[in-house]
Structure formats: structure tokens, C-alpha cells
Coordinates of C-alpha atoms in Angstrom, one line a residue:
M6 CA -10.7 21.5 25.5
C7 CA -11.8 21.0 21.6
S8 CA -11.9 23.5 19.0
T9 CA -14.2 24.0 16.3
K10 CA -12.1 22.0 14.0
Q11 CA -13.1 19.0 16.5
L12 CA -16.5 19.5 15.5
A13 CA -15.6 19.3 11.9
A14 CA -14.1 15.8 12.8
S15 CA -16.8 14.5 14.8
Y16 CA -19.2 15.0 12.0
R17 CA -16.6 13.1 9.6
S18 CA -16.9 10.2 12.1
L19 CA -20.6 10.6 12.0
R20 CA -20.7 10.2 8.1
V21 CA -17.9 7.9 7.4
N22 CA -17.5 5.4 9.8
G23 CA -21.5 5.2 10.8
I24 CA -23.5 5.0 7.9
S25 CA -20.7 3.7 5.7
Y26 CA -19.2 0.9 7.7
A27 CA -22.6 -0.3 8.8
K28 CA -23.4 -0.8 4.9
L29 CA -20.1 -2.6 4.8
A30 CA -21.0 -5.2 7.6
S31 CA -24.4 -5.5 5.6
L32 CA -26.0 -3.8 8.6
P33 CA -28.9 -0.9 8.4
P34 CA -27.2 2.6 8.4
I35 CA -29.0 3.5 11.2
I36 CA -26.8 0.9 13.3
G37 CA -23.7 3.0 12.2
L38 CA -25.0 5.7 13.6
Y39 CA -26.1 4.2 16.8
S40 CA -22.6 2.4 17.4
S41 CA -21.2 6.2 17.1
F42 CA -23.3 7.5 20.0
V43 CA -22.8 4.8 22.9
P44 CA -19.8 3.6 22.9
P45 CA -18.0 6.5 22.7
M46 CA -19.6 7.7 26.0
V47 CA -18.5 4.4 27.7
Y48 CA -14.7 4.9 26.4
A49 CA -14.9 8.4 27.8
V50 CA -15.5 7.3 31.3
L51 CA -13.5 3.8 31.2
G52 CA -10.7 4.6 28.8
S53 CA -7.2 5.4 29.6
S54 CA -6.0 7.1 26.3
R55 CA -6.6 10.9 25.8
D56 CA -6.4 10.8 22.1
L57 CA -8.6 7.5 20.6
A58 CA -11.8 8.2 18.9
V59 CA -14.3 5.3 19.2
G60 CA -16.4 4.1 16.5
P61 CA -17.2 1.6 13.9
V62 CA -13.8 0.8 11.7
S63 CA -13.7 -1.0 8.5
I64 CA -11.8 -4.2 9.3
A65 CA -14.1 -5.4 11.7
S66 CA -16.8 -4.4 9.8
L67 CA -16.0 -6.2 6.8
I68 CA -15.0 -9.2 9.0
M69 CA -18.5 -9.4 11.1
G70 CA -20.2 -8.8 7.6
S71 CA -18.2 -11.3 5.8
M72 CA -18.4 -14.3 8.3
L73 CA -22.2 -13.9 9.4
R74 CA -22.8 -14.0 5.4
Q75 CA -21.5 -17.3 5.6
A76 CA -24.6 -18.5 7.4
V77 CA -27.6 -16.0 6.8
S78 CA -28.4 -13.8 4.0
P79 CA -29.0 -10.0 5.2
A80 CA -31.4 -9.4 2.7
A81 CA -33.6 -12.7 3.1
E82 CA -33.5 -12.8 7.0
P83 CA -32.4 -9.3 8.2
L84 CA -33.9 -9.5 11.9
L85 CA -31.9 -12.8 12.1
F86 CA -28.5 -11.1 10.9
L87 CA -29.0 -8.3 13.2
Q88 CA -29.8 -10.6 16.2
L89 CA -26.5 -12.6 15.1
A90 CA -24.3 -9.2 14.8
F91 CA -25.6 -7.9 18.3
T92 CA -24.6 -11.5 19.6
S93 CA -21.4 -11.3 18.0
T94 CA -20.7 -8.1 19.4
F95 CA -21.4 -9.1 22.9
F96 CA -19.1 -12.1 22.7
A97 CA -16.3 -9.8 21.0
G98 CA -16.6 -7.5 24.2
L99 CA -16.5 -10.5 26.5
V100 CA -13.3 -11.8 24.9
Q101 CA -11.8 -8.2 25.2
A102 CA -12.7 -7.7 28.5
S103 CA -11.5 -11.2 30.1
L104 CA -8.1 -10.4 28.1
G105 CA -7.8 -7.4 30.2
I106 CA -9.2 -8.6 33.5
L107 CA -7.1 -11.9 33.2
R108 CA -4.0 -9.8 31.9
L109 CA -3.8 -12.1 28.9
G110 CA -3.1 -9.1 26.3
F111 CA -0.1 -10.8 25.0
I112 CA -2.2 -12.8 22.9
I113 CA -2.7 -10.0 20.2
D114 CA 1.0 -10.0 20.1
F115 CA 0.7 -13.0 17.7
L116 CA -0.4 -10.4 15.2
S117 CA 2.9 -9.4 14.1
K118 CA 3.3 -6.0 12.2
A119 CA 3.9 -8.4 8.8
T120 CA 0.6 -10.2 9.4
L121 CA -1.3 -6.8 10.1
V122 CA 0.4 -5.0 6.9
G123 CA -0.4 -7.9 4.7
F124 CA -4.0 -8.5 6.1
M125 CA -5.1 -4.5 6.1
A126 CA -3.6 -4.3 2.4
G127 CA -5.6 -7.3 1.5
A128 CA -8.8 -6.2 3.5
A129 CA -8.4 -2.9 1.8
I130 CA -9.0 -4.1 -1.5
I131 CA -11.6 -6.5 -0.5
V132 CA -13.8 -3.6 1.0
S133 CA -13.0 -1.5 -2.5
L134 CA -13.9 -4.7 -4.5
Q135 CA -17.0 -4.5 -2.5
Q136 CA -17.9 -1.1 -3.0
L137 CA -18.3 -1.6 -6.9
K138 CA -22.0 -2.6 -6.5
A139 CA -22.6 1.0 -5.5
L140 CA -19.9 2.6 -7.8
L141 CA -21.5 0.4 -10.9
G142 CA -25.0 0.6 -10.2
I143 CA -25.0 -3.1 -10.0
V144 CA -28.3 -4.3 -8.4
H145 CA -27.5 -8.1 -8.3
F146 CA -24.1 -8.3 -6.8
T147 CA -22.5 -11.7 -5.3
T148 CA -22.4 -12.1 -1.8
E149 CA -19.1 -13.8 -1.9
M150 CA -15.6 -11.5 -0.9
G151 CA -12.9 -12.9 -2.8
L152 CA -11.5 -11.2 -6.0
V153 CA -12.5 -13.7 -8.6
P154 CA -16.0 -14.0 -7.6
V155 CA -16.4 -10.0 -7.2
M156 CA -14.8 -9.6 -10.5
A157 CA -16.7 -12.2 -12.2
S158 CA -20.1 -10.6 -10.8
V159 CA -18.8 -7.4 -12.3
I160 CA -18.2 -8.7 -15.6
H161 CA -21.6 -10.6 -16.0
H162 CA -23.6 -7.8 -14.6
T163 CA -22.3 -5.2 -17.3
K164 CA -25.9 -4.6 -18.4
E165 CA -26.8 -3.3 -15.1
W166 CA -24.2 -0.7 -15.0
S167 CA -25.3 3.0 -14.7
W168 CA -23.4 5.7 -16.5
Q169 CA -25.1 8.2 -14.2
T170 CA -23.8 6.3 -11.1
I171 CA -20.5 6.0 -12.6
L172 CA -20.2 9.6 -13.5
M173 CA -20.8 10.5 -9.6
A174 CA -18.7 7.9 -8.3
V175 CA -15.9 9.0 -10.4
C176 CA -16.3 12.6 -9.6
F177 CA -16.7 12.2 -6.0
L178 CA -13.9 9.8 -5.7
V179 CA -11.4 12.3 -7.3
L180 CA -12.7 14.8 -4.9
L181 CA -12.2 12.5 -1.6
L182 CA -8.7 11.5 -3.0
T183 CA -7.6 14.9 -3.9
A184 CA -8.4 16.1 -0.5
R185 CA -6.6 13.2 1.3
H186 CA -3.5 14.2 -1.0
V187 CA -3.6 17.7 0.2
S188 CA -3.8 16.9 3.9
M189 CA -1.0 14.3 3.6
K190 CA 1.4 16.8 1.8
W191 CA 0.6 19.8 3.7
P192 CA -0.5 18.5 7.3
K193 CA -1.8 22.3 8.6
L194 CA -4.4 21.7 5.9
F195 CA -5.8 18.3 7.6
W196 CA -9.7 19.8 8.1
V197 CA -9.4 19.5 4.0
S198 CA -9.5 15.6 4.3
A199 CA -11.5 16.0 7.8
C200 CA -14.7 17.7 6.1
A201 CA -14.5 16.3 2.5
P202 CA -16.6 13.3 3.1
L203 CA -19.4 15.6 4.8
A204 CA -19.1 18.1 1.8
C205 CA -19.7 15.0 -0.5
V206 CA -22.6 14.0 1.5
I207 CA -24.3 17.6 1.4
V208 CA -23.7 18.2 -2.5
S209 CA -24.6 14.6 -3.5
T210 CA -27.7 14.8 -1.7
L211 CA -28.6 18.3 -2.7
L212 CA -27.9 16.7 -6.6
V213 CA -30.1 14.0 -6.1
F214 CA -33.1 16.2 -4.4
L215 CA -32.9 18.9 -7.1
F216 CA -32.7 16.5 -10.2
K217 CA -34.4 13.7 -8.8
A218 CA -31.6 11.2 -9.6
Q219 CA -33.3 8.4 -7.6
K220 CA -35.3 8.1 -10.7
H221 CA -32.6 7.5 -13.1
G222 CA -30.6 4.9 -11.6
I223 CA -28.9 6.5 -8.6
S224 CA -29.9 4.5 -5.7
I225 CA -30.5 6.3 -2.4
I226 CA -30.2 5.1 1.5
G227 CA -34.0 5.9 1.8
Q228 CA -36.0 7.1 5.0
L229 CA -34.1 6.5 8.2
K230 CA -36.3 6.7 11.6
C231 CA -35.3 9.5 14.1
G232 CA -34.6 8.4 18.1
L233 CA -31.8 7.5 20.1
N234 CA -30.5 3.9 20.6
R235 CA -32.9 1.2 21.1
P236 CA -32.4 -1.3 23.6
S237 CA -31.4 -4.6 21.9
W238 CA -30.6 -7.0 25.0
D239 CA -33.7 -8.6 24.0
K240 CA -32.1 -9.4 20.4
L241 CA -29.1 -11.4 21.7
L242 CA -29.2 -14.8 20.3
F243 CA -27.6 -17.9 22.3
D244 CA -29.6 -20.7 20.1
P245 CA -27.4 -23.4 19.6
Q246 CA -27.7 -23.6 16.1
Y247 CA -25.8 -20.3 15.5
L248 CA -23.7 -19.7 19.1
G249 CA -20.6 -21.2 17.3
L250 CA -20.8 -18.7 14.5
T251 CA -21.2 -15.8 16.9
V252 CA -18.6 -17.3 19.3
K253 CA -16.0 -17.3 16.2
T254 CA -17.2 -14.1 15.0
G255 CA -16.8 -12.3 18.3
L256 CA -13.7 -13.7 19.0
V257 CA -12.0 -12.8 15.5
T258 CA -13.7 -9.6 15.3
G259 CA -12.8 -8.8 19.1
I260 CA -9.0 -9.6 19.0
I261 CA -8.8 -7.5 15.4
S262 CA -10.4 -4.8 16.9
L263 CA -8.5 -5.0 20.1
T264 CA -5.1 -4.8 18.1
E265 CA -6.2 -1.9 16.0
G266 CA -7.4 0.2 19.2
V267 CA -4.7 -0.8 21.5
A268 CA -2.0 0.2 18.8
V269 CA -3.5 3.5 18.0
G270 CA -3.9 4.6 21.4
R271 CA -0.2 3.5 22.2
T272 CA 1.1 5.2 19.2
F273 CA -0.5 8.6 20.1
A274 CA 0.4 8.5 23.9
S275 CA 4.1 7.8 22.7
L276 CA 3.9 11.4 20.8
K277 CA 2.4 13.3 23.3
D278 CA 4.7 11.1 26.2
Y279 CA 2.2 9.8 28.3
Q280 CA 1.6 6.1 29.1
V281 CA -1.7 4.0 28.1
D282 CA -2.6 1.2 30.5
G283 CA -3.1 -1.9 28.2
N284 CA -5.0 -3.9 30.2
K285 CA -7.3 -1.1 31.2
E286 CA -7.6 -0.2 27.6
M287 CA -8.7 -4.0 27.1
M288 CA -11.2 -3.9 29.7
A289 CA -12.7 -0.3 28.5
I290 CA -12.9 -1.7 24.8
G291 CA -14.6 -5.1 26.1
L292 CA -17.0 -3.0 28.4
M293 CA -17.7 -0.7 25.7
N294 CA -18.7 -3.6 23.1
I295 CA -21.0 -5.3 25.9
V296 CA -23.2 -2.1 26.9
G297 CA -23.0 -1.6 22.8
S298 CA -24.5 -5.0 22.2
C299 CA -27.2 -4.4 24.4
T300 CA -27.8 -0.9 22.9
S301 CA -28.3 -1.6 19.4
C302 CA -24.8 -1.2 18.2
Y303 CA -22.2 -3.8 16.5
V304 CA -18.4 -3.9 17.0
T305 CA -16.2 -0.5 17.5
T306 CA -12.7 0.6 18.4
G307 CA -10.4 3.1 18.2
A308 CA -9.2 4.0 14.3
F309 CA -6.2 5.8 13.6
S310 CA -8.0 8.1 11.1
R311 CA -10.3 9.8 13.7
S312 CA -7.9 9.6 16.7
A313 CA -5.4 11.7 14.1
V314 CA -7.8 14.2 13.1
N315 CA -8.5 14.4 17.1
H316 CA -4.7 14.7 17.6
N317 CA -4.1 17.4 15.1
A318 CA -7.5 19.2 16.1
G319 CA -5.5 19.9 19.4
C320 CA -8.1 17.5 21.7
K321 CA -6.4 16.6 25.2
T322 CA -8.8 14.7 26.7
A323 CA -11.2 11.8 26.2
M324 CA -14.1 14.6 26.1
S325 CA -13.4 14.4 22.3
N326 CA -15.4 11.5 22.4
V327 CA -18.2 12.8 24.3
I328 CA -18.6 15.8 21.9
M329 CA -18.5 13.5 18.9
A330 CA -21.2 11.3 20.6
L331 CA -22.9 14.7 21.4
T332 CA -23.2 15.6 17.7
V333 CA -24.1 12.0 17.0
M334 CA -27.3 12.4 19.1
V335 CA -28.3 15.8 17.6
T336 CA -28.3 14.2 14.3
L337 CA -30.3 11.2 15.8
L338 CA -32.8 13.3 17.1
F339 CA -33.4 15.7 14.6
L340 CA -31.3 15.5 11.3
M341 CA -32.2 12.0 10.2
P342 CA -34.9 13.0 7.3
L343 CA -31.6 14.6 5.7
F344 CA -30.2 11.6 4.8
V345 CA -33.3 10.3 2.9
Y346 CA -31.7 11.7 -0.4
T347 CA -28.0 10.7 0.3
P348 CA -26.8 8.2 -2.6
N349 CA -25.5 4.9 -2.1
V350 CA -22.6 5.6 -4.4
V351 CA -21.1 8.4 -2.5
L352 CA -20.8 6.2 0.6
G353 CA -19.0 3.6 -1.4
A354 CA -16.6 6.5 -2.3
I355 CA -16.1 7.5 1.0
I356 CA -15.2 3.7 2.2
I357 CA -12.8 3.6 -0.5
A358 CA -11.0 6.9 0.1
A359 CA -10.9 6.0 3.7
V360 CA -9.4 2.4 3.5
I361 CA -7.3 3.2 0.7
G362 CA -4.8 4.3 3.5
L363 CA -4.7 1.0 4.6
I364 CA -2.4 0.0 1.6
D365 CA 1.1 0.7 2.9
L366 CA 3.4 0.0 0.5
P367 CA 6.7 1.5 2.0
A368 CA 6.2 -0.7 4.8
V369 CA 5.9 -3.9 2.6
Y370 CA 9.0 -2.8 0.9
N371 CA 10.9 -2.4 4.5
I372 CA 9.8 -5.9 5.7
W373 CA 10.9 -7.2 2.1
K374 CA 14.5 -5.5 2.6
M375 CA 14.6 -6.6 6.4
D376 CA 13.1 -9.9 6.9
K377 CA 12.2 -12.4 3.8
M378 CA 10.4 -14.7 6.3
D379 CA 8.4 -11.6 7.8
F380 CA 7.4 -10.8 4.0
L381 CA 6.3 -14.1 3.3
V382 CA 3.9 -13.9 6.2
C383 CA 2.9 -10.5 4.8
L384 CA 2.4 -11.8 1.4
C385 CA 0.4 -14.8 2.9
A386 CA -1.9 -12.6 4.9
F387 CA -2.4 -10.5 1.7
A388 CA -3.3 -13.5 -0.8
G389 CA -5.3 -15.4 1.6
V390 CA -7.7 -12.4 2.4
I391 CA -8.1 -11.5 -1.6
F392 CA -8.4 -15.0 -2.9
I393 CA -10.0 -17.2 -0.3
S394 CA -11.5 -15.0 2.8
V395 CA -10.8 -12.5 5.2
Q396 CA -10.5 -14.6 8.5
Q397 CA -8.8 -17.8 6.7
G398 CA -6.3 -15.4 5.4
L399 CA -5.4 -14.1 9.0
A400 CA -5.4 -17.3 10.2
I401 CA -2.8 -18.6 7.5
A402 CA -0.9 -15.5 8.3
V403 CA -1.0 -15.9 12.0
G404 CA -0.2 -19.6 11.8
I405 CA 3.1 -19.2 9.5
S406 CA 4.1 -16.5 12.4
I407 CA 3.8 -19.0 15.1
F408 CA 5.3 -21.7 13.0
R409 CA 8.3 -19.5 12.8
V410 CA 8.2 -18.7 16.2
L411 CA 8.4 -22.4 16.9
L412 CA 10.9 -22.8 14.4
Q413 CA 13.0 -20.5 15.9
I414 CA 12.5 -22.1 19.7
T415 CA 13.5 -25.9 18.1
R416 CA 16.3 -24.2 15.7
P417 CA 18.1 -21.7 18.1
K418 CA 20.9 -19.8 16.6
M419 CA 24.1 -21.1 17.3
M420 CA 27.9 -20.3 16.0
I421 CA 31.4 -20.7 15.7
Q422 CA 33.4 -18.0 17.4
G423 CA 37.1 -16.8 16.7
N424 CA 39.5 -14.4 18.0
I425 CA 39.8 -11.1 16.8
K426 CA 43.6 -10.5 16.5
G427 CA 45.2 -8.5 19.1
T428 CA 42.6 -8.5 21.4
D429 CA 40.7 -11.2 24.0
I430 CA 37.5 -10.6 21.9
Y431 CA 35.7 -13.4 20.8
R432 CA 33.0 -12.8 18.1
N433 CA 31.1 -14.8 14.9
L434 CA 33.3 -15.7 12.4
H435 CA 30.8 -15.5 9.5
Q436 CA 30.0 -12.2 10.9
Y437 CA 33.3 -10.7 11.5
K438 CA 36.2 -11.4 8.8
D439 CA 38.9 -10.6 11.4
A440 CA 38.0 -13.0 13.6
Q441 CA 40.2 -16.0 13.5
R442 CA 40.0 -19.8 14.9
V443 CA 42.1 -20.5 17.8
P444 CA 44.0 -23.8 17.4
G445 CA 43.1 -26.7 19.5
F446 CA 39.6 -24.9 20.6
L447 CA 36.0 -25.1 19.3
I448 CA 34.2 -22.0 20.8
L449 CA 30.8 -22.4 20.1
T450 CA 27.7 -19.7 21.3
V451 CA 24.0 -20.5 21.8
E452 CA 21.7 -17.4 21.4
A453 CA 18.5 -19.0 23.0
P454 CA 17.2 -20.8 26.0
I455 CA 17.9 -24.4 26.3
N456 CA 15.0 -26.6 26.7
F457 CA 13.4 -29.8 25.9
A458 CA 12.6 -28.3 22.8
N459 CA 15.9 -27.8 21.1
T460 CA 18.0 -29.9 23.0
N461 CA 18.5 -32.7 20.4
Y462 CA 18.8 -30.1 17.7
L463 CA 21.9 -28.6 19.7
N464 CA 23.2 -32.0 20.6
E465 CA 23.4 -32.8 16.7
R466 CA 24.5 -29.7 15.6
I467 CA 27.7 -29.6 18.1
K468 CA 28.6 -33.3 17.2
R469 CA 28.8 -32.4 13.7
W470 CA 31.0 -29.6 14.5
I471 CA 33.5 -31.6 16.4
E472 CA 33.8 -34.2 13.9
E473 CA 34.0 -31.8 11.1
E474 CA 37.0 -30.3 13.3
S475 CA 38.4 -33.4 14.1
S476 CA 38.5 -34.4 10.8
A477 CA 39.9 -31.2 9.4
G478 CA 42.5 -30.8 12.2
T479 CA 46.3 -31.4 12.0
K480 CA 49.0 -32.2 14.5
Q481 CA 49.7 -28.8 15.4
S482 CA 45.6 -27.7 15.3
E483 CA 44.6 -31.0 17.0
L484 CA 41.1 -30.4 18.7
H485 CA 41.4 -30.5 22.7
F486 CA 38.8 -28.2 24.1
V487 CA 35.2 -27.6 23.3
I488 CA 34.1 -24.0 24.9
L489 CA 30.3 -23.3 25.3
D490 CA 29.4 -19.9 25.6
L491 CA 26.4 -19.4 27.8
S492 CA 26.5 -15.9 28.3
A493 CA 23.2 -15.4 25.8
V494 CA 21.2 -18.5 27.4
P495 CA 18.6 -16.7 29.5
A496 CA 17.0 -19.9 30.7
I497 CA 17.6 -23.7 30.9
D498 CA 15.4 -26.7 32.1
T499 CA 16.1 -30.1 33.3
S500 CA 16.4 -31.6 29.8
G501 CA 19.0 -28.7 29.0
I502 CA 21.1 -29.8 32.3
S503 CA 20.8 -33.5 30.9
F504 CA 22.3 -32.2 27.7
L505 CA 25.3 -30.6 29.0
I506 CA 25.9 -33.5 31.3
D507 CA 25.2 -36.0 27.8
L508 CA 27.6 -33.5 26.0
K509 CA 30.3 -33.8 28.9
K510 CA 30.4 -37.2 28.9
S511 CA 30.4 -37.4 24.9
T512 CA 33.2 -35.0 24.6
E513 CA 35.3 -36.9 27.4
K514 CA 34.8 -40.1 25.2
H515 CA 36.7 -38.4 22.1
G516 CA 39.6 -37.2 24.4
L517 CA 38.4 -33.6 24.7
E518 CA 37.0 -31.4 27.4
L519 CA 33.9 -29.4 27.4
I520 CA 34.2 -25.7 29.0
L521 CA 31.4 -23.6 30.3
V522 CA 31.5 -20.0 29.9
N523 CA 29.7 -17.1 31.7
P524 CA 26.6 -18.9 32.4
T525 CA 23.7 -16.7 33.6
G526 CA 22.0 -16.8 37.1
E527 CA 19.4 -19.0 36.1
V528 CA 21.6 -21.2 34.3
M529 CA 24.5 -21.2 36.8
E530 CA 22.2 -22.1 39.8
K531 CA 20.7 -24.9 38.1
I532 CA 24.2 -26.5 37.1
Q533 CA 25.0 -25.8 40.7
R534 CA 22.2 -28.0 41.8
A535 CA 23.0 -30.6 39.2
N536 CA 26.7 -30.5 40.4
D537 CA 25.4 -31.0 44.1
A538 CA 23.2 -34.1 43.2
H539 CA 26.0 -36.0 41.1
G540 CA 29.2 -33.9 40.7
H541 CA 29.3 -33.5 37.4
F542 CA 30.4 -30.1 36.7
K543 CA 33.9 -29.1 38.5
S544 CA 34.6 -25.6 39.4
D545 CA 37.7 -25.9 36.7
I546 CA 35.7 -26.1 33.9
L547 CA 34.0 -23.0 34.2
Y548 CA 34.9 -19.4 33.4
L549 CA 33.9 -15.7 33.2
T550 CA 35.2 -15.2 29.9
T551 CA 36.2 -16.9 26.6
G552 CA 39.5 -15.1 26.6
E553 CA 40.2 -16.1 30.3
A554 CA 39.5 -19.3 29.4
V555 CA 41.4 -19.9 26.0
A556 CA 44.3 -18.1 27.8
S557 CA 44.2 -20.3 31.1
L558 CA 43.8 -23.8 29.0
S559 CA 46.5 -22.9 26.4
T560 CA 48.9 -22.4 29.0
F561 CA 48.0 -25.2 30.8
S562 CA 48.4 -27.1 27.6
K563 CA 51.7 -26.0 27.2
M564 CA 52.8 -27.1 30.9
T565 CA 51.4 -30.8 30.4
A566 CA 52.5 -30.9 26.6
P567 CA 55.7 -33.7 26.7

């Protein structure tokens, strides 16, 4: 069931995410309305989320527009640009559905929270800067997306600025941001923010119509054709000249929109305590975009803002998407002439008000406090988007994130443990001030899988520690045993077993004894296999706990001492 508040939410989706985001992607406004009609109907049948509201979103629109404009000008070749947009949407849907069918959803996990926070903030600024064309009334505006060329274009075309347009932009932008602030401060008044874009569209359209503002420098949308989505499968373009571009655009927009949709669906599912099938969601969003590409739609997914409105309006099923689609259908059939005098400046203000929430400063501050490397990833994503390009900024951030993962694999965490006085507990010497070294023992722990990627690093690190301990030891604290705690090692490969064998041989050459503590199931199984084959590891070097090993070996040392 949905209340009348849901109807208001549907109209908000119609205006903001339909017309406005289509302009952001450099597509005709009618395409945005088409994309708010068919995809929600498909998702309502196939999706598993009860709260996800489907339609065009700012990030996917921005990325698609910026990537396609690198090859084709939407002003010079509008038909070709439209064909490339539909084809990119087809490939985006194909990628999304394939990830779900093959259960490869883990790929989207490479977009870490730090990456998304920086990317979203940068994209929000780029989106806002792109609206300066509409807010200032500039006619000749740069097609580039970076901060520097956009600001240069604004400064170089000051003669084109229109005070009437600027005045209208300021008034409606203040109204929209005030409504947003009211809804955030008093959540029960969420409908204020939901209805504000619709109110702005109605008021601005009436003002333009009554005062003939289009004759005084206020640009308007113009005539839009009535009628439902037209078939577009004949417009899918698989020309080898543009195939690489459309595949790349589809891949990037598909993964970004899929990440947003799945994340939003899971967020609201956790609030209402139900499960969302990730693979089913991927297939639903993918098939939704494949069908959309054949019915004059571009990339769509679930957006947080619309889904939040659905949630607050009390919607309990995916029927909210059907209701939204029906309101769009009524608009497409009967209300299109009402948009003729809608000024572009208001659409620009609506876009800015909608995307400003993507700049999450508290999240950035928390990332800085928690993890400086994550903050670097966030900063690179942000800087890459605003100074280079949207897709390259994202690629840089993902690349740094993957490099960090590889660094963690090849340089695993390893530490020296000491005994907490009065107990048989052993902990990290640097983390616990009460922990003390045990004379005659070098107690080490590894907190990562041991495999071919890190065995050389582990071997060098352990040998360095042995040399330092041996050179620093006195006759009373002379090193005799090297204890390797394997309780935090979940897996080991053949290179890891070879590393343990080589380490055992190396310690024996130095007159030391290697002791292994608490190997986990898989590690113990492979140690036993190696022992069966070559007999390198005897049972007397294996212990369940570090405390047991130290107690037993200390007693043995005293018994064998001369």
C-alpha cells in the first residue's frame, strides 16, 4: 500500500530524475521521462527489494554523458549520440545481468567506501559546475567536465551572463536548499523536500508563461511530444567504430549504477529487517536496463533519495515503482504540453539541490580519523574526478585500492609477542605495554594467509628479527627457540609449506629450534601431508598454545642445562 504522500514522491521522481538527469547526460528531456516509466515496471516484477525506487540517477547520467561526449557531440550529431546512449545502456544491462547470473557480485566490492565517498563528492561538484550554464544563462559553454575548463568557460563568457536568469536561479536554489534543510532537521516534514522540486517547476513555468520570460533571456525546455516510449531496438548501434566506446561506457556506468542500486537496497532492507538477494538484484537491474535500451531508455538504477522518500511515505512493497510508472504514463500521455515553458535554470537548480547531498563531509572526516590510506584513496578519487575526468578519477581510486590490497597480501601483518605478567597470555609488545619478552624465546605471530606472494617477505623479516635478537642477547637471555604462532593463518599453499621447511632448516643452522603453535585446520592438514612425505615436522615441535609451548620448553631447557 502507498499513501497520497507516495504520489507526491512519484512526481518528485518524475521531475528531478526524469527531465533533469537526462539533461545531465546530454540527452533529450523526454528520454528521462521514458526512463522513469518502463524500468520501474520491470523492476517491480523481478526485483527483491521492497523499498528501492528505480529511475535515472545523477552519477550514471554524468558518467555516460561525459564518456560519450569524448567521441560524439550531442549538439552536432544528436541521433548518433542517442544511438550510442541506448547501446551503452544495453551493454550496461548485459554486464549487470551477467554478474548476477555468474554470481560475480564480489567485483563491485572493489569500490570501497572511501572510493565512493571521494568519487561522489567530486561528481557532485562536477554536476553542479555543469549547471552554471543554465544558472548563468551562458549560451556558448565548454563541453569538457574538469574544474579548470569549466571555470575558464564561465569567466571567458561573462558577457553572456543574464541577470534575469541569475536572479531566478538564486531564488529557486535558496528555496530548494531551505526545503532540504527543513526535511533533514525535522524528518516528519520529509514531504517538504519531496514536493519542493514540483513546486519550483510549477511556479517557474507560470512565471515564464505570464511574463514571457523566454523573450528576456530565460531559456526554456520547449515542445515535448506526447506519447509512451517508442521502440529503440533498431537504434542499437554495433558499428566497430564505436563498439569499444559503448562497451567501455556500458561497463563503467553499469558497475557504478549497480553498486549504488545494490547498496541502497541493502541499506533499507537492514532497516526493515528483511533480506535482499544480491544476485537477484543484479539480474533484475541488468534485465531492466536491457529492456530499457530497447524502449528508448538510458541507464537506470535505484537511488537513495527516491528510496528514502518511499520509505518515509510508508511504502511496503515494490508496487511503489508501479505507482510511479503510472504517474509518468499519465504525464507522457496528457501533461507534456505543460512543460513547454519550464525554464532550464530551474532544472539546473533542482539538480544542484539533489546532488549536494552526495558531499558527505562527516564521512570524509571519519575516514581521515580512522585510516590515512583510505583517506588518500578518497582524496585521489575526488581530485581525479574534478581535475581530470569522471572515469579516470574513478579508475585512479580503484587502482590505489587494489594496490593497497596487493600490498596487504605481499606485506602481511607480523608482530613480536610478549607475556602479560602473571598470566599465560601472550600479546603484541607494541600494543600491550604490560607485555614482556620471555628470555630465550622469540615469539612471532602472522595474521594473514601464507602463500607464494609473501613467503620471501616473511622469510627476510624473521631472519632479521633472529639476527637482532641474537646480537642483543646476553648469556642469560641467549636465544634458543623461535615460536611461530599460526592461529591467525587461515590458509597456506605449497610455497608456504616450503617456507616453513626452509625456516626450520635455517634456524637449526643457527642452533635454534622452530616451534609451531596452533595451526588451523587447513594449515595443519598440509603440514601433516608434508610430514608424511619427508618427515620435516615432528610432533614435538607442535603445541596448542604459546603458553603451553613456553612452559614445556622452559622446563626442558632447565633439565638439559649442564
